[in-house]
Coordinates of C-alpha atoms in Angstrom, one line a residue:
X1 CA 24.9 24.3 16.5
X2 CA 24.0 25.8 13.1
X3 CA 20.3 26.3 12.0
X4 CA 20.3 23.2 9.8
X5 CA 21.0 20.8 12.6
X6 CA 18.6 22.2 15.1
X7 CA 15.8 20.0 16.4
X8 CA 12.1 20.8 16.1
X9 CA 10.6 21.4 19.5
X10 CA 8.8 17.9 19.4
X11 CA 11.6 16.2 17.6
X12 CA 13.5 13.7 19.8
X13 CA 16.0 12.0 17.3
X14 CA 16.9 12.5 13.9
X15 CA 18.8 10.2 11.3
X16 CA 20.8 12.9 9.4
X17 CA 23.0 10.4 7.6
X18 CA 20.0 8.8 5.9
X19 CA 19.6 11.5 3.2
X20 CA 23.1 11.0 2.5
X21 CA 23.4 7.5 2.1
X22 CA 19.7 6.8 0.6
X23 CA 17.4 8.3 -2.0
X24 CA 14.0 8.4 0.1
X25 CA 11.1 7.3 -2.1
X26 CA 8.1 7.6 0.3
X27 CA 7.7 8.3 3.9
X28 CA 5.0 6.8 6.5
X29 CA 4.3 7.9 10.0
X30 CA 4.2 5.0 12.5
X31 CA 3.6 4.7 16.2
X32 CA 6.1 2.9 18.4
X33 CA 5.2 0.2 20.9
X34 CA 7.5 1.2 23.8
X35 CA 7.8 0.1 27.5
X36 CA 7.6 2.4 30.5
X37 CA 11.4 3.0 30.8
X38 CA 11.9 3.3 27.1
X39 CA 9.4 6.1 26.5
X40 CA 11.2 7.9 29.3
X41 CA 14.5 7.6 27.8
X42 CA 13.0 8.6 24.3
X43 CA 11.4 11.6 25.9
X44 CA 14.7 12.7 27.3
X45 CA 16.2 12.2 23.8
X46 CA 18.4 9.4 24.5
X47 CA 18.3 7.5 21.4
X48 CA 20.3 6.8 18.2
X49 CA 18.7 5.9 14.8
X50 CA 21.9 6.0 12.9
X51 CA 22.1 2.1 12.1
X52 CA 18.4 1.4 12.4
X53 CA 16.1 -0.3 9.7
X54 CA 12.7 -1.9 9.5
X55 CA 12.2 -5.6 9.0
X56 CA 9.0 -7.4 8.0
X57 CA 8.2 -10.4 10.3
X58 CA 5.0 -12.5 10.7
X59 CA 2.8 -9.9 9.0
X60 CA 4.2 -6.8 11.2
X61 CA 6.8 -4.3 10.8
X62 CA 9.6 -4.2 13.5
X63 CA 12.1 -1.4 14.0
X64 CA 15.6 -3.1 14.5
X65 CA 19.0 -2.0 15.7
X66 CA 17.8 1.4 17.1
X67 CA 19.6 2.1 20.4
X68 CA 17.5 3.5 23.2
X69 CA 19.6 4.2 26.2
X70 CA 18.9 2.8 29.7
X71 CA 16.7 4.8 31.9
X72 CA 18.8 6.0 35.0
X73 CA 15.9 5.5 37.4
X74 CA 14.8 2.3 35.8
X75 CA 16.3 -0.3 38.4
X76 CA 15.4 -3.9 37.5
X77 CA 12.6 -2.9 35.3
X78 CA 15.0 -1.4 32.6
X79 CA 14.8 -2.5 28.9
X80 CA 17.2 -4.0 26.4
X81 CA 18.6 -1.0 24.6
X82 CA 18.8 -2.8 21.2
X83 CA 15.7 -5.0 21.3
X84 CA 13.3 -4.9 18.3
X85 CA 10.3 -2.6 18.7
X86 CA 6.9 -3.1 16.9
X87 CA 5.6 -0.3 14.5
X88 CA 2.0 0.5 14.7
X89 CA 0.7 1.0 11.2
X90 CA -2.7 0.4 9.3
X91 CA -2.9 -3.0 7.5
X92 CA -3.0 -1.2 4.1
X93 CA 0.3 0.6 4.9
X94 CA 1.8 -2.5 6.2
X95 CA 0.8 -4.3 3.0
X96 CA 2.1 -1.6 0.7
X97 CA 5.5 -1.4 2.5
X98 CA 5.8 -5.2 2.4
X99 CA 5.4 -5.2 -1.3
X100 CA 8.0 -2.4 -1.6
X101 CA 10.4 -4.3 0.4
X102 CA 10.4 -7.3 -2.0
X103 CA 11.8 -5.3 -4.8
X104 CA 15.6 -5.4 -5.0
X105 CA 17.7 -2.6 -3.5
X106 CA 14.8 -1.1 -1.5
X107 CA 14.9 -0.8 2.3
X108 CA 13.0 0.9 4.9
X109 CA 14.7 3.2 7.5
X110 CA 13.9 5.4 10.3
X111 CA 14.2 9.1 9.5
X112 CA 13.2 10.8 12.9
X113 CA 11.4 10.2 16.0
X114 CA 9.2 12.9 17.6
X115 CA 6.2 13.4 19.9
X116 CA 2.7 14.0 18.5
X117 CA -0.1 14.3 21.0
X118 CA 2.0 12.8 23.6
X119 CA 2.7 9.7 21.7
X120 CA 6.2 8.6 20.2
X121 CA 6.0 8.4 16.4
X122 CA 8.6 7.5 14.0
X123 CA 8.9 8.8 10.5
X124 CA 10.1 5.8 8.3
X125 CA 11.3 6.1 4.7
X126 CA 11.2 3.6 1.9
X127 CA 14.6 4.2 0.6
X128 CA 16.9 3.2 -2.2
X129 CA 20.7 3.1 -1.4
X130 CA 22.8 5.6 -3.3
X131 CA 26.0 4.8 -5.1
X132 CA 29.3 6.5 -4.3
X133 CA 29.0 8.8 -7.4
X134 CA 25.5 9.7 -6.4
X135 CA 26.6 10.8 -3.1
X136 CA 29.3 13.0 -4.6
X137 CA 26.8 14.5 -7.0
X138 CA 24.7 15.4 -4.3
X139 CA 27.5 17.1 -2.5
X140 CA 28.5 18.9 -5.4
X141 CA 24.8 20.2 -6.1
X142 CA 24.5 21.3 -2.4
X143 CA 27.9 23.2 -2.7
X144 CA 26.9 25.0 -6.0
X145 CA 23.4 25.9 -4.4
X146 CA 25.2 27.2 -1.2
X147 CA 27.6 29.4 -3.6
X148 CA 24.9 30.6 -5.8
X149 CA 23.0 31.8 -2.5
X150 CA 25.9 33.4 -1.2
X151 CA 26.7 35.3 -4.6
X152 CA 23.0 36.4 -4.7
X153 CA 23.1 37.7 -1.1
X154 CA 26.2 39.7 -2.0
X155 CA 24.7 41.2 -5.1
X156 CA 21.4 42.4 -3.1
X157 CA 23.5 44.3 -0.6

């Protein structure tokens, strides 16, 4: 595993595809309302953010389509792996995000999940989808930067 894909010590899940598919306009830290078996699976790092998104329902923000695997020792108290989970934010933040969601082409996606003071937090990003040519431009720029660093490193030797 190279250094770019290593997790931070408290990071539990990361949506690496998000920065490729979307231009992130703003980020917010939100708490997650989880059940007992869900938090145990999350702490074990058994979750997938890839297809997740945030919905605005009944004045609240909900994290949808995020898969949290079943807890092995959960027996009949286990949770539904794809259930919607409530995001815990301040009212001002919820109001601001809901206003941004009304704009065309704007979505809210989960970027990463991590532990902070023992609580699971999710970093959500207000994002705008990239077009195919934008993705190619990003890849091209990244390759040019990598080549420039490589050349600079060789010159300094």
